[in-house]
Amino acid sequence: MFYLGANKIATTQQDTSPTGPPDILTRWYHDAGGNWVSNTGIEGASAAGQISNEHYDTPTGLADIGVARYGVFWLFIHFDGDLHVVYGIGTYKLALAEMALVPILPDAVRDFSTLAAKII
């Protein structure tokens, strides 16, 4: 639950496991032209509710996370209760992944969501 001004917004439990109901994550990353892309399909994961651990965001699209490196993903709860994941902008060793900051966000996430988790 969170507040938008004086309005209380209740959120519901989400199950994004492969065997759970179809609560799907909307993923955000850049395309080759530098534009934000929102994707609810499968991207390097076995189910639409999972987050790929294979890619990170660059200004010109997704790039592979290196061997023995970590990606950072930012989970947001949209005011309508949907889950949005913004891909991090680097491939890190663990200590640097833990220190990574929230990247610049797409308007739909920045203006209508609240940060729920940092996923490494």
PDB file of C-alpha atoms in Angstrom:
ATOM      1  CA  MET A   1       0.000   0.000   0.000  1.00  0.00           C
ATOM      2  CA  PHE A   2       1.182   3.511  -0.749  1.00  0.00           C
ATOM      3  CA  TYR A   3      -0.228   6.986  -1.110  1.00  0.00           C
ATOM      4  CA  LEU A   4      -0.658   9.281  -4.096  1.00  0.00           C
ATOM      5  CA  GLY A   5      -1.212  12.605  -2.388  1.00  0.00           C
ATOM      6  CA  ALA A   6      -3.985  11.901   0.129  1.00  0.00           C
ATOM      7  CA  ASN A   7      -5.284   8.906  -1.853  1.00  0.00           C
ATOM      8  CA  LYS A   8      -4.501   5.463  -0.448  1.00  0.00           C
ATOM      9  CA  ILE A   9      -3.539   2.975  -3.176  1.00  0.00           C
ATOM     10  CA  ALA A  10      -3.804  -0.687  -2.234  1.00  0.00           C
ATOM     11  CA  THR A  11      -1.669  -3.218  -4.069  1.00  0.00           C
ATOM     12  CA  THR A  12      -2.252  -6.931  -4.350  1.00  0.00           C
ATOM     13  CA  GLN A  13       0.086  -9.871  -4.074  1.00  0.00           C
ATOM     14  CA  GLN A  14       1.718 -10.849  -7.380  1.00  0.00           C
ATOM     15  CA  ASP A  15       2.895 -14.331  -8.359  1.00  0.00           C
ATOM     16  CA  THR A  16       5.364 -14.258 -11.238  1.00  0.00           C
ATOM     17  CA  SER A  17       6.554 -17.850 -10.845  1.00  0.00           C
ATOM     18  CA  PRO A  18       6.384 -20.063 -13.958  1.00  0.00           C
ATOM     19  CA  THR A  19       3.696 -22.220 -12.348  1.00  0.00           C
ATOM     20  CA  GLY A  20       1.705 -19.341 -10.917  1.00  0.00           C
ATOM     21  CA  PRO A  21      -1.045 -17.232 -12.449  1.00  0.00           C
ATOM     22  CA  PRO A  22      -0.131 -14.988 -15.376  1.00  0.00           C
ATOM     23  CA  ASP A  23       1.087 -11.936 -13.444  1.00  0.00           C
ATOM     24  CA  ILE A  24       3.459 -10.606 -16.076  1.00  0.00           C
ATOM     25  CA  LEU A  25       6.312  -8.179 -15.647  1.00  0.00           C
ATOM     26  CA  THR A  26       6.605  -5.274 -18.052  1.00  0.00           C
ATOM     27  CA  ARG A  27      10.288  -4.902 -18.916  1.00  0.00           C
ATOM     28  CA  TRP A  28      11.825  -1.576 -19.938  1.00  0.00           C
ATOM     29  CA  TYR A  29      15.042  -1.122 -21.925  1.00  0.00           C
ATOM     30  CA  HIS A  30      16.320   0.837 -24.938  1.00  0.00           C
ATOM     31  CA  ASP A  31      16.160  -0.220 -28.583  1.00  0.00           C
ATOM     32  CA  ALA A  32      18.844   0.379 -31.234  1.00  0.00           C
ATOM     33  CA  GLY A  33      17.478   3.895 -31.806  1.00  0.00           C
ATOM     34  CA  GLY A  34      17.774   4.857 -28.141  1.00  0.00           C
ATOM     35  CA  ASN A  35      14.010   4.748 -27.539  1.00  0.00           C
ATOM     36  CA  TRP A  36      12.415   3.097 -24.518  1.00  0.00           C
ATOM     37  CA  VAL A  37      10.831  -0.282 -25.276  1.00  0.00           C
ATOM     38  CA  SER A  38       8.256  -1.927 -23.027  1.00  0.00           C
ATOM     39  CA  ASN A  39       8.077  -5.680 -23.391  1.00  0.00           C
ATOM     40  CA  THR A  40       5.754  -8.095 -21.629  1.00  0.00           C
ATOM     41  CA  GLY A  41       6.885 -11.082 -23.695  1.00  0.00           C
ATOM     42  CA  ILE A  42       9.632 -13.563 -23.053  1.00  0.00           C
ATOM     43  CA  GLU A  43      13.153 -12.114 -23.234  1.00  0.00           C
ATOM     44  CA  GLY A  44      15.833 -14.617 -22.351  1.00  0.00           C
ATOM     45  CA  ALA A  45      13.680 -16.159 -19.624  1.00  0.00           C
ATOM     46  CA  SER A  46      11.644 -19.338 -19.502  1.00  0.00           C
ATOM     47  CA  ALA A  47       8.440 -17.509 -18.629  1.00  0.00           C
ATOM     48  CA  ALA A  48       7.046 -14.018 -19.054  1.00  0.00           C
ATOM     49  CA  GLY A  49       7.091 -13.527 -15.272  1.00  0.00           C
ATOM     50  CA  GLN A  50      10.825 -14.097 -14.943  1.00  0.00           C
ATOM     51  CA  ILE A  51      13.678 -11.637 -15.265  1.00  0.00           C
ATOM     52  CA  SER A  52      16.514 -12.532 -17.616  1.00  0.00           C
ATOM     53  CA  ASN A  53      19.963 -12.620 -16.056  1.00  0.00           C
ATOM     54  CA  GLU A  54      21.590 -12.477 -19.494  1.00  0.00           C
ATOM     55  CA  HIS A  55      21.279  -8.806 -20.535  1.00  0.00           C
ATOM     56  CA  TYR A  56      21.691  -5.233 -19.368  1.00  0.00           C
ATOM     57  CA  ASP A  57      20.525  -1.978 -20.959  1.00  0.00           C
ATOM     58  CA  THR A  58      22.661   0.303 -23.132  1.00  0.00           C
ATOM     59  CA  PRO A  59      21.622   3.452 -25.030  1.00  0.00           C
ATOM     60  CA  THR A  60      21.480   1.325 -28.205  1.00  0.00           C
ATOM     61  CA  GLY A  61      19.788  -1.852 -26.973  1.00  0.00           C
ATOM     62  CA  LEU A  62      20.453  -4.831 -24.769  1.00  0.00           C
ATOM     63  CA  ALA A  63      23.977  -6.197 -24.292  1.00  0.00           C
ATOM     64  CA  ASP A  64      25.199  -9.447 -22.765  1.00  0.00           C
ATOM     65  CA  ILE A  65      26.171  -9.555 -19.105  1.00  0.00           C
ATOM     66  CA  GLY A  66      29.754 -10.808 -18.943  1.00  0.00           C
ATOM     67  CA  VAL A  67      31.054 -13.997 -17.358  1.00  0.00           C
ATOM     68  CA  ALA A  68      31.346 -13.725 -13.558  1.00  0.00           C
ATOM     69  CA  ARG A  69      29.408 -10.447 -13.700  1.00  0.00           C
ATOM     70  CA  TYR A  70      26.027  -9.341 -12.405  1.00  0.00           C
ATOM     71  CA  GLY A  71      23.195  -7.313 -13.824  1.00  0.00           C
ATOM     72  CA  VAL A  72      20.969  -5.048 -11.769  1.00  0.00           C
ATOM     73  CA  PHE A  73      17.237  -4.837 -12.322  1.00  0.00           C
ATOM     74  CA  TRP A  74      14.857  -2.351 -10.720  1.00  0.00           C
ATOM     75  CA  LEU A  75      11.352  -3.516  -9.796  1.00  0.00           C
ATOM     76  CA  PHE A  76       8.595  -0.904  -9.596  1.00  0.00           C
ATOM     77  CA  ILE A  77       4.936  -1.158  -8.616  1.00  0.00           C
ATOM     78  CA  HIS A  78       2.781   0.894 -10.954  1.00  0.00           C
ATOM     79  CA  PHE A  79      -0.144   2.758  -9.381  1.00  0.00           C
ATOM     80  CA  ASP A  80      -2.538   0.319 -11.098  1.00  0.00           C
ATOM     81  CA  GLY A  81      -0.766  -2.595  -9.350  1.00  0.00           C
ATOM     82  CA  ASP A  82       1.210  -3.881 -12.357  1.00  0.00           C
ATOM     83  CA  LEU A  83       4.889  -4.739 -11.970  1.00  0.00           C
ATOM     84  CA  HIS A  84       7.512  -2.994 -14.100  1.00  0.00           C
ATOM     85  CA  VAL A  85      11.185  -3.950 -14.338  1.00  0.00           C
ATOM     86  CA  VAL A  86      13.763  -1.479 -15.624  1.00  0.00           C
ATOM     87  CA  TYR A  87      16.999  -3.070 -16.825  1.00  0.00           C
ATOM     88  CA  GLY A  88      20.138  -1.724 -15.205  1.00  0.00           C
ATOM     89  CA  ILE A  89      22.775   0.016 -17.296  1.00  0.00           C
ATOM     90  CA  GLY A  90      25.881  -2.000 -16.511  1.00  0.00           C
ATOM     91  CA  THR A  91      27.551  -5.342 -16.020  1.00  0.00           C
ATOM     92  CA  TYR A  92      29.174  -5.416 -12.600  1.00  0.00           C
ATOM     93  CA  LYS A  93      31.257  -7.312 -10.113  1.00  0.00           C
ATOM     94  CA  LEU A  94      29.112  -7.969  -7.045  1.00  0.00           C
ATOM     95  CA  ALA A  95      30.376  -5.084  -4.881  1.00  0.00           C
ATOM     96  CA  LEU A  96      29.680  -2.558  -7.648  1.00  0.00           C
ATOM     97  CA  ALA A  97      26.273  -4.087  -8.376  1.00  0.00           C
ATOM     98  CA  GLU A  98      25.352  -3.562  -4.735  1.00  0.00           C
ATOM     99  CA  MET A  99      26.291   0.139  -5.050  1.00  0.00           C
ATOM    100  CA  ALA A 100      24.504   0.730  -8.381  1.00  0.00           C
ATOM    101  CA  LEU A 101      21.966   3.556  -8.428  1.00  0.00           C
ATOM    102  CA  VAL A 102      18.566   3.709 -10.097  1.00  0.00           C
ATOM    103  CA  PRO A 103      19.080   4.628 -13.773  1.00  0.00           C
ATOM    104  CA  ILE A 104      17.146   7.269 -15.694  1.00  0.00           C
ATOM    105  CA  LEU A 105      13.602   5.913 -15.960  1.00  0.00           C
ATOM    106  CA  PRO A 106      11.003   5.910 -18.719  1.00  0.00           C
ATOM    107  CA  ASP A 107       8.256   8.475 -18.085  1.00  0.00           C
ATOM    108  CA  ALA A 108       5.589   5.816 -17.470  1.00  0.00           C
ATOM    109  CA  VAL A 109       7.671   4.325 -14.658  1.00  0.00           C
ATOM    110  CA  ARG A 110       9.061   7.575 -13.224  1.00  0.00           C
ATOM    111  CA  ASP A 111       5.690   9.343 -13.095  1.00  0.00           C
ATOM    112  CA  PHE A 112       3.344   6.509 -12.105  1.00  0.00           C
ATOM    113  CA  SER A 113       5.323   3.965 -10.065  1.00  0.00           C
ATOM    114  CA  THR A 114       7.200   3.490  -6.843  1.00  0.00           C
ATOM    115  CA  LEU A 115      10.424   1.528  -6.356  1.00  0.00           C
ATOM    116  CA  ALA A 116       9.827  -1.851  -4.732  1.00  0.00           C
ATOM    117  CA  ALA A 117      13.129  -3.715  -5.108  1.00  0.00           C
ATOM    118  CA  LYS A 118      16.627  -3.804  -6.502  1.00  0.00           C
ATOM    119  CA  ILE A 119      17.395  -7.225  -7.970  1.00  0.00           C
ATOM    120  CA  ILE A 120      20.985  -8.387  -8.511  1.00  0.00           C
TER     121      ILE A 120
END
